[in-house]
Amino acid sequence: DLSRKVFVFRKDPSDAYVVLRAGLEQPLLNFTVCLRSYTDLSRPHSLFSYATKAQDNEILLFKPKPEEYRFYVGGKFVTFRVAEGRRDWEHVCASWESASGIAEFWLNGKPWPRKGLQRGYTVGATAAILLGQEQDSFGGGFDLYNSFSGELTDVYLWDTGLSPDKMRAAFLSLRLPPALLAWKSLSYEVKGDVVVKPRLRE
């Protein structure tokens, strides 16, 4: 249970990462991924990378620059432009639905205009799920200059699209539905220079 704790990725650039284990039985036709990050990086960096043997960017939350997020499903991406942060914690949730091909993006509890992405696609179940690096091959192929440096917390992955109420609940750290990956019961392994520390403030 990592409640009120964070992963601190201490170095920049870094070869460190955290492997997450999710109990995925079948491929995903819907999902939501949420996390909170705190960094002063202005270079590109990866927040959440989910790769399958067939597709290294099966699910990817990537920040190419401070005022832009990229959300990948099955190797294709949509871009969400945001105001350049005030160097504070940023909470993001991204959800996707195969049937409609609708991608939703929420930043700090507010929705951005929805976009179309990979209608009819299926996300593979046998995955390497990493925080802090962007995979260019299954479980590897890192570019150190896409690595994350800073603090990460409140990481979740659901096999459904969350309702607006639940998106806001995730931002406010309220009670959430059972998840494939949940911060309060996370199965993880640290690789390299990552330290688990208490959160400095709520």
Coordinates of C-alpha atoms in Angstrom, one line a residue:
D1 CA 0.0 0.0 0.0
L2 CA 1.7 3.2 -1.3
S3 CA -0.9 5.6 0.1
R4 CA 0.7 9.0 0.8
K5 CA 4.0 7.8 -0.8
V6 CA 5.7 8.7 -4.0
F7 CA 8.3 7.2 -6.3
V8 CA 11.2 9.6 -6.6
F9 CA 13.2 9.3 -9.8
R10 CA 16.4 11.0 -8.6
K11 CA 18.5 11.4 -11.7
D12 CA 18.3 13.2 -15.0
P13 CA 18.7 11.7 -17.4
S14 CA 18.2 8.3 -15.9
D15 CA 18.2 4.6 -16.8
A16 CA 15.9 3.8 -13.8
Y17 CA 12.3 2.6 -14.0
V18 CA 9.6 0.8 -12.1
V19 CA 7.9 -2.4 -13.4
L20 CA 4.2 -2.8 -12.6
R21 CA 2.4 -6.1 -12.6
A22 CA -1.3 -6.1 -13.5
G23 CA -3.6 -9.2 -13.4
L24 CA -4.7 -8.9 -17.0
E25 CA -6.7 -12.0 -18.2
Q26 CA -8.0 -10.7 -21.5
P27 CA -7.3 -8.0 -24.0
L28 CA -8.7 -4.5 -23.3
L29 CA -11.5 -2.9 -25.3
N30 CA -11.7 0.0 -22.8
F31 CA -9.3 1.4 -20.2
T32 CA -8.5 4.3 -18.0
V33 CA -5.0 5.2 -16.8
C34 CA -4.5 7.9 -14.1
L35 CA -1.4 9.2 -12.3
R36 CA 0.1 12.2 -10.6
S37 CA 3.5 13.6 -11.5
Y38 CA 5.8 16.4 -10.3
T39 CA 8.8 17.4 -12.3
D40 CA 10.7 20.4 -13.5
L41 CA 11.8 18.7 -16.8
S42 CA 11.2 20.6 -20.0
R43 CA 12.6 17.9 -22.3
P44 CA 10.4 15.0 -23.5
H45 CA 9.6 12.3 -20.9
S46 CA 7.5 9.2 -20.5
L47 CA 5.0 8.8 -17.7
F48 CA 3.3 5.5 -18.3
S49 CA 4.4 2.9 -20.9
Y50 CA 2.5 -0.3 -21.6
A51 CA 4.1 -2.4 -24.3
T52 CA 3.2 -5.7 -25.9
K53 CA 5.4 -7.9 -28.1
A54 CA 3.5 -6.7 -31.2
Q55 CA 3.4 -3.0 -30.3
D56 CA 5.8 -1.0 -28.0
N57 CA 3.5 2.0 -27.7
E58 CA 0.3 -0.1 -27.0
I59 CA -0.6 2.4 -24.2
L60 CA 1.7 5.4 -23.6
L61 CA 1.3 8.7 -21.7
F62 CA 4.1 10.9 -23.0
K63 CA 5.0 14.6 -22.5
P64 CA 7.0 15.9 -25.4
K65 CA 7.1 19.4 -23.9
P66 CA 5.7 21.2 -20.9
E67 CA 2.6 22.4 -22.7
E68 CA 1.7 19.1 -24.5
Y69 CA 0.6 15.6 -23.6
R70 CA 0.5 12.7 -26.1
F71 CA -1.8 9.8 -25.5
Y72 CA -1.0 6.6 -27.6
V73 CA -3.1 3.6 -28.2
G74 CA -1.7 0.9 -30.5
G75 CA 1.1 3.0 -31.8
K76 CA -1.1 6.0 -32.9
F77 CA -1.5 9.1 -30.8
V78 CA -3.6 12.2 -30.2
T79 CA -2.2 15.4 -28.7
F80 CA -3.7 17.5 -25.9
R81 CA -2.3 21.0 -25.5
V82 CA -2.3 22.4 -22.0
A83 CA -1.1 25.6 -20.3
E84 CA 2.5 25.3 -19.3
G85 CA 2.4 24.1 -15.7
R86 CA 3.3 26.2 -12.7
R87 CA 5.8 23.5 -11.7
D88 CA 3.2 21.9 -9.5
W89 CA 1.7 18.4 -9.2
E90 CA -0.3 17.5 -12.4
H91 CA -2.9 14.8 -12.2
V92 CA -3.8 13.2 -15.6
C93 CA -6.3 10.6 -16.6
A94 CA -6.6 9.2 -20.1
S95 CA -9.4 6.8 -21.1
W96 CA -10.1 5.1 -24.4
E97 CA -13.1 3.1 -25.8
S98 CA -12.6 0.8 -28.7
A99 CA -16.3 0.8 -29.9
S100 CA -16.4 4.6 -30.5
G101 CA -12.6 5.2 -30.8
I102 CA -13.1 8.1 -28.3
A103 CA -10.1 9.2 -26.3
E104 CA -10.7 11.3 -23.2
F105 CA -8.1 13.3 -21.4
W106 CA -8.5 14.9 -18.0
L107 CA -6.0 17.2 -16.3
N108 CA -6.4 18.2 -12.7
G109 CA -10.0 17.0 -12.6
K110 CA -11.1 18.8 -15.8
P111 CA -11.9 17.2 -19.2
W112 CA -10.3 18.4 -22.4
P113 CA -12.2 18.1 -25.8
R114 CA -12.5 14.4 -26.7
K115 CA -10.6 13.1 -29.8
G116 CA -10.8 10.1 -32.0
L117 CA -8.2 7.3 -31.7
Q118 CA -7.9 3.7 -33.0
R119 CA -11.6 2.8 -33.3
G120 CA -12.1 -1.0 -33.3
Y121 CA -8.6 -1.6 -31.9
T122 CA -7.9 -4.2 -29.2
V123 CA -5.2 -3.6 -26.6
G124 CA -3.1 -6.8 -26.0
A125 CA -3.1 -8.4 -22.5
T126 CA 0.5 -9.7 -22.3
A127 CA 2.2 -6.5 -21.4
A128 CA 5.3 -4.9 -19.9
I129 CA 4.1 -1.9 -17.9
L130 CA 6.8 0.6 -16.8
L131 CA 6.9 3.9 -15.1
G132 CA 9.8 6.3 -15.9
Q133 CA 10.9 5.0 -19.3
E134 CA 9.5 4.8 -22.8
Q135 CA 9.8 1.3 -24.3
D136 CA 11.0 0.9 -27.9
S137 CA 11.0 -2.9 -27.5
F138 CA 9.2 -5.2 -25.1
G139 CA 10.5 -4.3 -21.6
G140 CA 13.4 -2.3 -23.0
G141 CA 14.9 -0.2 -25.8
F142 CA 15.1 3.0 -23.6
D143 CA 16.2 6.4 -24.7
L144 CA 17.7 8.1 -21.6
Y145 CA 16.5 11.5 -22.9
N146 CA 12.9 10.3 -22.7
S147 CA 13.3 9.2 -19.1
F148 CA 11.3 10.7 -16.3
S149 CA 12.9 12.6 -13.4
G150 CA 10.9 13.8 -10.5
E151 CA 8.0 12.3 -8.4
L152 CA 5.2 10.0 -9.4
T153 CA 2.2 8.8 -7.3
D154 CA -1.4 7.7 -7.5
V155 CA -0.9 5.3 -10.5
Y156 CA -4.1 3.4 -11.5
L157 CA -5.2 1.4 -14.5
W158 CA -8.8 0.2 -15.0
D159 CA -10.3 -2.0 -17.7
T160 CA -13.2 0.4 -18.1
G161 CA -13.8 4.0 -19.1
L162 CA -14.3 5.9 -15.8
S163 CA -17.4 8.1 -15.5
P164 CA -16.9 11.9 -15.1
D165 CA -17.7 11.5 -11.3
K166 CA -15.0 8.8 -11.0
M167 CA -12.5 10.9 -13.0
R168 CA -13.0 13.7 -10.5
A169 CA -12.8 11.2 -7.6
A170 CA -9.4 10.1 -8.9
F171 CA -8.1 13.7 -9.0
L172 CA -9.4 14.2 -5.4
S173 CA -8.0 10.9 -4.1
L174 CA -11.4 9.7 -3.1
R175 CA -12.7 6.1 -3.1
L176 CA -12.3 4.4 -6.5
P177 CA -13.6 1.3 -8.1
P178 CA -11.4 -1.9 -8.1
A179 CA -8.5 -1.5 -10.6
L180 CA -6.1 -3.7 -12.5
L181 CA -3.3 -1.5 -11.1
A182 CA -4.1 0.3 -7.9
W183 CA -1.7 2.6 -5.8
K184 CA -3.1 1.2 -2.6
S185 CA -2.2 -2.4 -3.5
L186 CA 0.5 -2.1 -6.1
S187 CA 2.7 -5.0 -7.2
Y188 CA 5.9 -3.4 -8.4
E189 CA 9.6 -3.8 -8.8
V190 CA 12.1 -0.9 -8.7
K191 CA 15.0 -1.1 -11.3
G192 CA 17.8 1.4 -10.6
D193 CA 17.8 4.7 -8.8
V194 CA 14.2 5.1 -7.7
V195 CA 13.3 5.7 -4.0
V196 CA 9.9 5.4 -2.3
K197 CA 9.4 8.4 0.0
P198 CA 6.5 10.0 1.9
R199 CA 4.6 12.7 0.0
L200 CA 5.8 16.1 1.0
R201 CA 2.4 17.6 0.9
E202 CA -1.2 16.6 0.1

